[in-house]
């Protein structure tokens, strides 16, 4: 006899079970906890096997360098954004601690 249960049932979570990694980021893709994003140096150091009638190695190197430079710029911008986020959160906490207690009185 064939089992006709709902094949998607296994994807349902119990309401008390923890959410999977990335589930707290609506609109973003799910990422495994083991996922490690590429670093610019990994792209720069990547080597490919040479094959007959393959791609032009110079073009591949130039493209990989461009991708690595773009990735490095993105990482730098992300770092600056995180620092600004910390600064804004601190300023908000300071403002709340000064003015919020007086608003309740």
PDB file of N, CA and C in Angstrom:
ATOM      1  N   UNK A   1       0.847  -1.179   0.000  1.00  0.00           N
ATOM      2  CA  UNK A   1       0.000   0.000   0.000  1.00  0.00           C
ATOM      3  C   UNK A   1       0.895   1.246   0.000  1.00  0.00           C
ATOM      4  N   UNK A   2       0.515   2.265  -0.732  1.00  0.00           N
ATOM      5  CA  UNK A   2       1.284   3.491  -0.867  1.00  0.00           C
ATOM      6  C   UNK A   2       0.925   4.453   0.256  1.00  0.00           C
ATOM      7  N   UNK A   3       1.951   5.056   0.857  1.00  0.00           N
ATOM      8  CA  UNK A   3       1.739   6.043   1.919  1.00  0.00           C
ATOM      9  C   UNK A   3       1.399   7.382   1.270  1.00  0.00           C
ATOM     10  N   UNK A   4       0.229   7.938   1.553  1.00  0.00           N
ATOM     11  CA  UNK A   4      -0.224   9.166   0.910  1.00  0.00           C
ATOM     12  C   UNK A   4      -0.238  10.357   1.874  1.00  0.00           C
ATOM     13  N   UNK A   5       0.625  10.294   2.859  1.00  0.00           N
ATOM     14  CA  UNK A   5       0.693  11.426   3.776  1.00  0.00           C
ATOM     15  C   UNK A   5       1.212  12.662   3.061  1.00  0.00           C
ATOM     16  N   UNK A   6       0.980  13.797   3.639  1.00  0.00           N
ATOM     17  CA  UNK A   6       1.431  15.062   3.069  1.00  0.00           C
ATOM     18  C   UNK A   6       2.956  15.105   3.084  1.00  0.00           C
ATOM     19  N   UNK A   7       3.608  15.238   1.914  1.00  0.00           N
ATOM     20  CA  UNK A   7       5.079  15.247   1.880  1.00  0.00           C
ATOM     21  C   UNK A   7       5.682  16.489   2.519  1.00  0.00           C
ATOM     22  N   UNK A   8       4.887  17.557   2.666  1.00  0.00           N
ATOM     23  CA  UNK A   8       5.401  18.791   3.237  1.00  0.00           C
ATOM     24  C   UNK A   8       5.254  18.845   4.751  1.00  0.00           C
ATOM     25  N   UNK A   9       4.630  17.846   5.312  1.00  0.00           N
ATOM     26  CA  UNK A   9       4.399  17.818   6.752  1.00  0.00           C
ATOM     27  C   UNK A   9       5.713  17.856   7.530  1.00  0.00           C
ATOM     28  N   UNK A  10       6.748  17.225   6.989  1.00  0.00           N
ATOM     29  CA  UNK A  10       8.023  17.181   7.706  1.00  0.00           C
ATOM     30  C   UNK A  10       8.666  18.550   7.843  1.00  0.00           C
ATOM     31  N   UNK A  11       8.208  19.535   7.068  1.00  0.00           N
ATOM     32  CA  UNK A  11       8.787  20.869   7.141  1.00  0.00           C
ATOM     33  C   UNK A  11       8.109  21.746   8.187  1.00  0.00           C
ATOM     34  N   UNK A  12       7.030  21.276   8.766  1.00  0.00           N
ATOM     35  CA  UNK A  12       6.351  22.058   9.800  1.00  0.00           C
ATOM     36  C   UNK A  12       7.121  21.958  11.106  1.00  0.00           C
ATOM     37  N   UNK A  13       7.137  23.035  11.831  1.00  0.00           N
ATOM     38  CA  UNK A  13       7.807  23.046  13.125  1.00  0.00           C
ATOM     39  C   UNK A  13       6.756  23.090  14.216  1.00  0.00           C
ATOM     40  N   UNK A  14       7.102  22.492  15.326  1.00  0.00           N
ATOM     41  CA  UNK A  14       6.261  22.618  16.506  1.00  0.00           C
ATOM     42  C   UNK A  14       6.425  24.035  17.025  1.00  0.00           C
ATOM     43  N   UNK A  15       5.376  24.618  17.580  1.00  0.00           N
ATOM     44  CA  UNK A  15       5.437  26.023  17.985  1.00  0.00           C
ATOM     45  C   UNK A  15       6.495  26.292  19.059  1.00  0.00           C
ATOM     46  N   UNK A  16       6.904  25.263  19.831  1.00  0.00           N
ATOM     47  CA  UNK A  16       7.913  25.469  20.875  1.00  0.00           C
ATOM     48  C   UNK A  16       9.328  25.156  20.409  1.00  0.00           C
ATOM     49  N   UNK A  17       9.472  24.621  19.194  1.00  0.00           N
ATOM     50  CA  UNK A  17      10.820  24.276  18.725  1.00  0.00           C
ATOM     51  C   UNK A  17      11.538  25.535  18.248  1.00  0.00           C
ATOM     52  N   UNK A  18      12.859  25.562  18.367  1.00  0.00           N
ATOM     53  CA  UNK A  18      13.595  26.755  17.956  1.00  0.00           C
ATOM     54  C   UNK A  18      13.531  26.953  16.444  1.00  0.00           C
ATOM     55  N   UNK A  19      13.568  28.200  16.043  1.00  0.00           N
ATOM     56  CA  UNK A  19      13.530  28.514  14.617  1.00  0.00           C
ATOM     57  C   UNK A  19      14.863  28.154  13.981  1.00  0.00           C
ATOM     58  N   UNK A  20      14.848  27.745  12.715  1.00  0.00           N
ATOM     59  CA  UNK A  20      16.112  27.440  12.059  1.00  0.00           C
ATOM     60  C   UNK A  20      16.949  28.695  11.879  1.00  0.00           C
ATOM     61  N   UNK A  21      18.266  28.509  11.700  1.00  0.00           N
ATOM     62  CA  UNK A  21      19.159  29.638  11.495  1.00  0.00           C
ATOM     63  C   UNK A  21      18.677  30.451  10.310  1.00  0.00           C
ATOM     64  N   UNK A  22      18.613  31.764  10.467  1.00  0.00           N
ATOM     65  CA  UNK A  22      18.196  32.628   9.378  1.00  0.00           C
ATOM     66  C   UNK A  22      16.701  32.898   9.370  1.00  0.00           C
ATOM     67  N   UNK A  23      15.925  32.175  10.177  1.00  0.00           N
ATOM     68  CA  UNK A  23      14.477  32.368  10.176  1.00  0.00           C
ATOM     69  C   UNK A  23      14.085  33.692  10.811  1.00  0.00           C
ATOM     70  N   UNK A  24      14.948  34.264  11.627  1.00  0.00           N
ATOM     71  CA  UNK A  24      14.655  35.542  12.256  1.00  0.00           C
ATOM     72  C   UNK A  24      14.954  36.715  11.344  1.00  0.00           C
ATOM     73  N   UNK A  25      15.352  36.448  10.116  1.00  0.00           N
ATOM     74  CA  UNK A  25      15.666  37.495   9.162  1.00  0.00           C
ATOM     75  C   UNK A  25      14.693  37.428   7.998  1.00  0.00           C
ATOM     76  N   UNK A  26      13.498  37.991   8.153  1.00  0.00           N
ATOM     77  CA  UNK A  26      12.525  37.906   7.075  1.00  0.00           C
ATOM     78  C   UNK A  26      13.074  38.550   5.805  1.00  0.00           C
ATOM     79  N   UNK A  27      12.820  37.912   4.680  1.00  0.00           N
ATOM     80  CA  UNK A  27      13.271  38.452   3.413  1.00  0.00           C
ATOM     81  C   UNK A  27      14.680  38.046   3.041  1.00  0.00           C
ATOM     82  N   UNK A  28      15.360  37.331   3.933  1.00  0.00           N
ATOM     83  CA  UNK A  28      16.718  36.878   3.645  1.00  0.00           C
ATOM     84  C   UNK A  28      16.712  35.378   3.442  1.00  0.00           C
ATOM     85  N   UNK A  29      17.730  34.885   2.816  1.00  0.00           N
ATOM     86  CA  UNK A  29      17.814  33.456   2.535  1.00  0.00           C
ATOM     87  C   UNK A  29      18.237  32.683   3.773  1.00  0.00           C
ATOM     88  N   UNK A  30      17.796  31.453   3.845  1.00  0.00           N
ATOM     89  CA  UNK A  30      18.208  30.557   4.920  1.00  0.00           C
ATOM     90  C   UNK A  30      19.679  30.213   4.741  1.00  0.00           C
ATOM     91  N   UNK A  31      20.450  30.243   5.795  1.00  0.00           N
ATOM     92  CA  UNK A  31      21.858  29.860   5.761  1.00  0.00           C
ATOM     93  C   UNK A  31      22.119  28.857   6.869  1.00  0.00           C
ATOM     94  N   UNK A  32      22.831  27.816   6.538  1.00  0.00           N
ATOM     95  CA  UNK A  32      23.235  26.829   7.518  1.00  0.00           C
ATOM     96  C   UNK A  32      24.216  27.468   8.492  1.00  0.00           C
ATOM     97  N   UNK A  33      24.272  26.946   9.693  1.00  0.00           N
ATOM     98  CA  UNK A  33      25.231  27.452  10.672  1.00  0.00           C
ATOM     99  C   UNK A  33      26.660  27.179  10.215  1.00  0.00           C
ATOM    100  N   UNK A  34      26.840  26.194   9.335  1.00  0.00           N
ATOM    101  CA  UNK A  34      28.173  25.851   8.830  1.00  0.00           C
ATOM    102  C   UNK A  34      28.587  26.731   7.649  1.00  0.00           C
ATOM    103  N   UNK A  35      27.670  27.551   7.140  1.00  0.00           N
ATOM    104  CA  UNK A  35      27.971  28.388   5.976  1.00  0.00           C
ATOM    105  C   UNK A  35      28.992  29.459   6.343  1.00  0.00           C
ATOM    106  N   UNK A  36      30.001  29.583   5.533  1.00  0.00           N
ATOM    107  CA  UNK A  36      31.005  30.626   5.700  1.00  0.00           C
ATOM    108  C   UNK A  36      31.093  31.393   4.391  1.00  0.00           C
ATOM    109  N   UNK A  37      30.836  32.702   4.386  1.00  0.00           N
ATOM    110  CA  UNK A  37      30.897  33.458   3.145  1.00  0.00           C
ATOM    111  C   UNK A  37      32.327  33.526   2.610  1.00  0.00           C
ATOM    112  N   UNK A  38      32.440  33.694   1.302  1.00  0.00           N
ATOM    113  CA  UNK A  38      33.753  33.815   0.677  1.00  0.00           C
ATOM    114  C   UNK A  38      34.442  35.089   1.139  1.00  0.00           C
ATOM    115  N   UNK A  39      35.730  34.988   1.337  1.00  0.00           N
ATOM    116  CA  UNK A  39      36.539  36.158   1.660  1.00  0.00           C
ATOM    117  C   UNK A  39      37.300  36.560   0.404  1.00  0.00           C
ATOM    118  N   UNK A  40      37.636  37.834   0.272  1.00  0.00           N
ATOM    119  CA  UNK A  40      38.347  38.287  -0.927  1.00  0.00           C
ATOM    120  C   UNK A  40      39.636  37.516  -1.185  1.00  0.00           C
ATOM    121  N   UNK A  41      40.380  37.172  -0.133  1.00  0.00           N
ATOM    122  CA  UNK A  41      41.639  36.450  -0.355  1.00  0.00           C
ATOM    123  C   UNK A  41      41.404  35.039  -0.893  1.00  0.00           C
ATOM    124  N   UNK A  42      40.248  34.426  -0.552  1.00  0.00           N
ATOM    125  CA  UNK A  42      39.935  33.114  -1.101  1.00  0.00           C
ATOM    126  C   UNK A  42      39.722  33.194  -2.614  1.00  0.00           C
ATOM    127  N   UNK A  43      39.131  34.281  -3.064  1.00  0.00           N
ATOM    128  CA  UNK A  43      38.905  34.457  -4.495  1.00  0.00           C
ATOM    129  C   UNK A  43      40.228  34.733  -5.203  1.00  0.00           C
ATOM    130  N   UNK A  44      41.050  35.599  -4.609  1.00  0.00           N
ATOM    131  CA  UNK A  44      42.328  35.944  -5.228  1.00  0.00           C
ATOM    132  C   UNK A  44      43.250  34.732  -5.347  1.00  0.00           C
ATOM    133  N   UNK A  45      43.206  33.828  -4.384  1.00  0.00           N
ATOM    134  CA  UNK A  45      44.113  32.688  -4.357  1.00  0.00           C
ATOM    135  C   UNK A  45      43.569  31.448  -5.081  1.00  0.00           C
ATOM    136  N   UNK A  46      42.358  31.514  -5.576  1.00  0.00           N
ATOM    137  CA  UNK A  46      41.738  30.364  -6.226  1.00  0.00           C
ATOM    138  C   UNK A  46      42.501  29.984  -7.490  1.00  0.00           C
ATOM    139  N   UNK A  47      42.784  28.702  -7.642  1.00  0.00           N
ATOM    140  CA  UNK A  47      43.475  28.176  -8.820  1.00  0.00           C
ATOM    141  C   UNK A  47      42.543  27.206  -9.532  1.00  0.00           C
ATOM    142  N   UNK A  48      42.607  27.203 -10.852  1.00  0.00           N
ATOM    143  CA  UNK A  48      41.788  26.310 -11.655  1.00  0.00           C
ATOM    144  C   UNK A  48      42.701  25.395 -12.465  1.00  0.00           C
ATOM    145  N   UNK A  49      42.231  24.222 -12.727  1.00  0.00           N
ATOM    146  CA  UNK A  49      43.000  23.277 -13.539  1.00  0.00           C
ATOM    147  C   UNK A  49      43.013  23.741 -14.991  1.00  0.00           C
ATOM    148  N   UNK A  50      44.157  23.577 -15.630  1.00  0.00           N
ATOM    149  CA  UNK A  50      44.264  23.932 -17.042  1.00  0.00           C
ATOM    150  C   UNK A  50      43.767  22.768 -17.879  1.00  0.00           C
ATOM    151  N   UNK A  51      42.911  23.071 -18.809  1.00  0.00           N
ATOM    152  CA  UNK A  51      42.383  22.044 -19.696  1.00  0.00           C
ATOM    153  C   UNK A  51      42.550  22.501 -21.136  1.00  0.00           C
ATOM    154  N   UNK A  52      42.618  21.546 -22.017  1.00  0.00           N
ATOM    155  CA  UNK A  52      42.724  21.881 -23.427  1.00  0.00           C
ATOM    156  C   UNK A  52      41.448  22.567 -23.889  1.00  0.00           C
ATOM    157  N   UNK A  53      41.613  23.602 -24.649  1.00  0.00           N
ATOM    158  CA  UNK A  53      40.488  24.413 -25.126  1.00  0.00           C
ATOM    159  C   UNK A  53      39.708  25.016 -23.966  1.00  0.00           C
ATOM    160  N   UNK A  54      40.391  25.365 -22.900  1.00  0.00           N
ATOM    161  CA  UNK A  54      39.744  25.952 -21.732  1.00  0.00           C
ATOM    162  C   UNK A  54      39.613  27.456 -21.867  1.00  0.00           C
ATOM    163  N   UNK A  55      39.339  28.094 -20.787  1.00  0.00           N
ATOM    164  CA  UNK A  55      39.190  29.547 -20.754  1.00  0.00           C
ATOM    165  C   UNK A  55      40.556  30.213 -20.725  1.00  0.00           C
ATOM    166  N   UNK A  56      40.580  31.465 -21.149  1.00  0.00           N
ATOM    167  CA  UNK A  56      41.805  32.241 -21.110  1.00  0.00           C
ATOM    168  C   UNK A  56      42.132  32.528 -19.643  1.00  0.00           C
ATOM    169  N   UNK A  57      43.275  32.033 -19.183  1.00  0.00           N
ATOM    170  CA  UNK A  57      43.651  32.172 -17.775  1.00  0.00           C
ATOM    171  C   UNK A  57      43.778  33.630 -17.368  1.00  0.00           C
ATOM    172  N   UNK A  58      44.251  34.486 -18.259  1.00  0.00           N
ATOM    173  CA  UNK A  58      44.402  35.911 -17.944  1.00  0.00           C
ATOM    174  C   UNK A  58      43.048  36.560 -17.693  1.00  0.00           C
ATOM    175  N   UNK A  59      42.072  36.247 -18.537  1.00  0.00           N
ATOM    176  CA  UNK A  59      40.731  36.808 -18.345  1.00  0.00           C
ATOM    177  C   UNK A  59      40.107  36.326 -17.043  1.00  0.00           C
ATOM    178  N   UNK A  60      40.295  35.057 -16.729  1.00  0.00           N
ATOM    179  CA  UNK A  60      39.753  34.510 -15.486  1.00  0.00           C
ATOM    180  C   UNK A  60      40.393  35.216 -14.294  1.00  0.00           C
ATOM    181  N   UNK A  61      41.728  35.374 -14.331  1.00  0.00           N
ATOM    182  CA  UNK A  61      42.423  36.062 -13.234  1.00  0.00           C
ATOM    183  C   UNK A  61      41.938  37.490 -13.062  1.00  0.00           C
ATOM    184  N   UNK A  62      41.788  38.219 -14.174  1.00  0.00           N
ATOM    185  CA  UNK A  62      41.310  39.603 -14.096  1.00  0.00           C
ATOM    186  C   UNK A  62      39.905  39.673 -13.512  1.00  0.00           C
ATOM    187  N   UNK A  63      39.049  38.748 -13.952  1.00  0.00           N
ATOM    188  CA  UNK A  63      37.690  38.743 -13.426  1.00  0.00           C
ATOM    189  C   UNK A  63      37.674  38.416 -11.936  1.00  0.00           C
ATOM    190  N   UNK A  64      38.443  37.414 -11.516  1.00  0.00           N
ATOM    191  CA  UNK A  64      38.481  37.048 -10.103  1.00  0.00           C
ATOM    192  C   UNK A  64      39.030  38.183  -9.250  1.00  0.00           C
ATOM    193  N   UNK A  65      40.007  38.902  -9.760  1.00  0.00           N
ATOM    194  CA  UNK A  65      40.533  40.061  -9.016  1.00  0.00           C
ATOM    195  C   UNK A  65      39.462  41.136  -8.866  1.00  0.00           C
ATOM    196  N   UNK A  66      38.695  41.351  -9.936  1.00  0.00           N
ATOM    197  CA  UNK A  66      37.624  42.351  -9.871  1.00  0.00           C
ATOM    198  C   UNK A  66      36.554  41.935  -8.854  1.00  0.00           C
ATOM    199  N   UNK A  67      36.177  40.672  -8.891  1.00  0.00           N
ATOM    200  CA  UNK A  67      35.180  40.172  -7.935  1.00  0.00           C
ATOM    201  C   UNK A  67      35.715  40.295  -6.505  1.00  0.00           C
ATOM    202  N   UNK A  68      36.985  39.941  -6.302  1.00  0.00           N
ATOM    203  CA  UNK A  68      37.587  40.024  -4.963  1.00  0.00           C
ATOM    204  C   UNK A  68      37.629  41.468  -4.478  1.00  0.00           C
ATOM    205  N   UNK A  69      37.952  42.404  -5.362  1.00  0.00           N
ATOM    206  CA  UNK A  69      37.974  43.818  -4.968  1.00  0.00           C
ATOM    207  C   UNK A  69      36.584  44.314  -4.597  1.00  0.00           C
ATOM    208  N   UNK A  70      35.582  43.911  -5.394  1.00  0.00           N
ATOM    209  CA  UNK A  70      34.201  44.296  -5.066  1.00  0.00           C
ATOM    210  C   UNK A  70      33.771  43.703  -3.733  1.00  0.00           C
ATOM    211  N   UNK A  71      34.141  42.450  -3.499  1.00  0.00           N
ATOM    212  CA  UNK A  71      33.785  41.789  -2.246  1.00  0.00           C
ATOM    213  C   UNK A  71      34.476  42.466  -1.058  1.00  0.00           C
ATOM    214  N   UNK A  72      35.725  42.854  -1.245  1.00  0.00           N
ATOM    215  CA  UNK A  72      36.447  43.559  -0.181  1.00  0.00           C
ATOM    216  C   UNK A  72      35.772  44.895   0.134  1.00  0.00           C
ATOM    217  N   UNK A  73      35.329  45.604  -0.913  1.00  0.00           N
ATOM    218  CA  UNK A  73      34.627  46.875  -0.695  1.00  0.00           C
ATOM    219  C   UNK A  73      33.313  46.651   0.049  1.00  0.00           C
ATOM    220  N   UNK A  74      32.601  45.587  -0.288  1.00  0.00           N
ATOM    221  CA  UNK A  74      31.346  45.285   0.405  1.00  0.00           C
ATOM    222  C   UNK A  74      31.581  44.950   1.873  1.00  0.00           C
ATOM    223  N   UNK A  75      32.634  44.170   2.146  1.00  0.00           N
ATOM    224  CA  UNK A  75      32.953  43.844   3.540  1.00  0.00           C
ATOM    225  C   UNK A  75      33.312  45.100   4.325  1.00  0.00           C
ATOM    226  N   UNK A  76      34.059  45.997   3.707  1.00  0.00           N
ATOM    227  CA  UNK A  76      34.423  47.252   4.384  1.00  0.00           C
ATOM    228  C   UNK A  76      33.178  48.091   4.667  1.00  0.00           C
ATOM    229  N   UNK A  77      32.282  48.189   3.699  1.00  0.00           N
ATOM    230  CA  UNK A  77      31.047  48.954   3.888  1.00  0.00           C
ATOM    231  C   UNK A  77      30.172  48.315   4.963  1.00  0.00           C
ATOM    232  N   UNK A  78      30.119  46.996   4.983  1.00  0.00           N
ATOM    233  CA  UNK A  78      29.352  46.304   6.014  1.00  0.00           C
ATOM    234  C   UNK A  78      29.924  46.586   7.397  1.00  0.00           C
ATOM    235  N   UNK A  79      31.246  46.594   7.511  1.00  0.00           N
ATOM    236  CA  UNK A  79      31.878  46.922   8.790  1.00  0.00           C
ATOM    237  C   UNK A  79      31.549  48.337   9.240  1.00  0.00           C
ATOM    238  N   UNK A  80      31.603  49.286   8.301  1.00  0.00           N
ATOM    239  CA  UNK A  80      31.255  50.679   8.652  1.00  0.00           C
ATOM    240  C   UNK A  80      29.787  50.785   9.062  1.00  0.00           C
ATOM    241  N   UNK A  81      28.926  50.057   8.364  1.00  0.00           N
ATOM    242  CA  UNK A  81      27.501  50.086   8.695  1.00  0.00           C
ATOM    243  C   UNK A  81      27.253  49.508  10.086  1.00  0.00           C
ATOM    244  N   UNK A  82      27.936  48.429  10.411  1.00  0.00           N
ATOM    245  CA  UNK A  82      27.772  47.839  11.750  1.00  0.00           C
ATOM    246  C   UNK A  82      28.265  48.780  12.832  1.00  0.00           C
ATOM    247  N   UNK A  83      29.386  49.456  12.591  1.00  0.00           N
ATOM    248  CA  UNK A  83      29.894  50.422  13.569  1.00  0.00           C
ATOM    249  C   UNK A  83      28.913  51.567  13.769  1.00  0.00           C
ATOM    250  N   UNK A  84      28.343  52.052  12.671  1.00  0.00           N
ATOM    251  CA  UNK A  84      27.355  53.130  12.795  1.00  0.00           C
ATOM    252  C   UNK A  84      26.113  52.648  13.525  1.00  0.00           C
ATOM    253  N   UNK A  85      25.710  51.417  13.275  1.00  0.00           N
ATOM    254  CA  UNK A  85      24.554  50.847  13.961  1.00  0.00           C
ATOM    255  C   UNK A  85      24.787  50.821  15.471  1.00  0.00           C
ATOM    256  N   UNK A  86      25.977  50.409  15.884  1.00  0.00           N
ATOM    257  CA  UNK A  86      26.315  50.397  17.317  1.00  0.00           C
ATOM    258  C   UNK A  86      26.271  51.813  17.873  1.00  0.00           C
ATOM    259  N   UNK A  87      26.830  52.771  17.127  1.00  0.00           N
ATOM    260  CA  UNK A  87      26.855  54.165  17.582  1.00  0.00           C
ATOM    261  C   UNK A  87      25.433  54.706  17.741  1.00  0.00           C
ATOM    262  N   UNK A  88      24.557  54.429  16.780  1.00  0.00           N
ATOM    263  CA  UNK A  88      23.180  54.914  16.840  1.00  0.00           C
ATOM    264  C   UNK A  88      22.437  54.264  18.003  1.00  0.00           C
ATOM    265  N   UNK A  89      22.647  52.967  18.221  1.00  0.00           N
ATOM    266  CA  UNK A  89      21.981  52.285  19.338  1.00  0.00           C
ATOM    267  C   UNK A  89      22.419  52.863  20.677  1.00  0.00           C
ATOM    268  N   UNK A  90      23.725  53.142  20.806  1.00  0.00           N
ATOM    269  CA  UNK A  90      24.204  53.759  22.048  1.00  0.00           C
ATOM    270  C   UNK A  90      23.583  55.130  22.265  1.00  0.00           C
ATOM    271  N   UNK A  91      23.530  55.925  21.209  1.00  0.00           N
ATOM    272  CA  UNK A  91      22.938  57.262  21.316  1.00  0.00           C
ATOM    273  C   UNK A  91      21.464  57.161  21.699  1.00  0.00           C
ATOM    274  N   UNK A  92      20.749  56.209  21.131  1.00  0.00           N
ATOM    275  CA  UNK A  92      19.338  56.031  21.464  1.00  0.00           C
ATOM    276  C   UNK A  92      19.172  55.615  22.917  1.00  0.00           C
ATOM    277  N   UNK A  93      20.020  54.676  23.386  1.00  0.00           N
ATOM    278  CA  UNK A  93      19.941  54.267  24.797  1.00  0.00           C
ATOM    279  C   UNK A  93      20.235  55.446  25.726  1.00  0.00           C
ATOM    280  N   UNK A  94      21.238  56.245  25.382  1.00  0.00           N
ATOM    281  CA  UNK A  94      21.553  57.424  26.198  1.00  0.00           C
ATOM    282  C   UNK A  94      20.377  58.395  26.234  1.00  0.00           C
ATOM    283  N   UNK A  95      19.782  58.626  25.078  1.00  0.00           N
ATOM    284  CA  UNK A  95      18.656  59.546  25.008  1.00  0.00           C
ATOM    285  C   UNK A  95      17.480  58.998  25.817  1.00  0.00           C
ATOM    286  N   UNK A  96      17.211  57.696  25.670  1.00  0.00           N
ATOM    287  CA  UNK A  96      16.101  57.089  26.404  1.00  0.00           C
ATOM    288  C   UNK A  96      16.335  57.145  27.908  1.00  0.00           C
ATOM    289  N   UNK A  97      17.571  56.927  28.342  1.00  0.00           N
ATOM    290  CA  UNK A  97      17.836  56.941  29.782  1.00  0.00           C
ATOM    291  C   UNK A  97      17.711  58.356  30.350  1.00  0.00           C
ATOM    292  N   UNK A  98      17.955  59.375  29.533  1.00  0.00           N
ATOM    293  CA  UNK A  98      17.812  60.758  30.011  1.00  0.00           C
ATOM    294  C   UNK A  98      16.376  61.236  29.989  1.00  0.00           C
ATOM    295  N   UNK A  99      15.615  60.908  28.929  1.00  0.00           N
ATOM    296  CA  UNK A  99      14.304  61.500  28.762  1.00  0.00           C
ATOM    297  C   UNK A  99      13.128  60.562  29.055  1.00  0.00           C
ATOM    298  N   UNK A 100      13.293  59.283  28.924  1.00  0.00           N
ATOM    299  CA  UNK A 100      12.179  58.356  29.142  1.00  0.00           C
ATOM    300  C   UNK A 100      11.694  58.346  30.585  1.00  0.00           C
ATOM    301  N   UNK A 101      12.564  58.349  31.614  1.00  0.00           N
ATOM    302  CA  UNK A 101      12.048  58.361  32.984  1.00  0.00           C
ATOM    303  C   UNK A 101      11.219  59.606  33.280  1.00  0.00           C
ATOM    304  N   UNK A 102      11.577  60.752  32.732  1.00  0.00           N
ATOM    305  CA  UNK A 102      10.828  61.984  32.957  1.00  0.00           C
ATOM    306  C   UNK A 102       9.495  61.978  32.266  1.00  0.00           C
ATOM    307  N   UNK A 103       9.359  61.252  31.177  1.00  0.00           N
ATOM    308  CA  UNK A 103       8.093  61.216  30.451  1.00  0.00           C
ATOM    309  C   UNK A 103       7.037  60.438  31.226  1.00  0.00           C
ATOM    310  N   UNK A 104       7.452  59.498  32.054  1.00  0.00           N
ATOM    311  CA  UNK A 104       6.484  58.706  32.826  1.00  0.00           C
ATOM    312  C   UNK A 104       5.966  59.477  34.036  1.00  0.00           C
ATOM    313  N   UNK A 105       6.698  60.437  34.504  1.00  0.00           N
ATOM    314  CA  UNK A 105       6.307  61.146  35.730  1.00  0.00           C
ATOM    315  C   UNK A 105       5.169  62.115  35.536  1.00  0.00           C
TER     316      UNK A 105
END
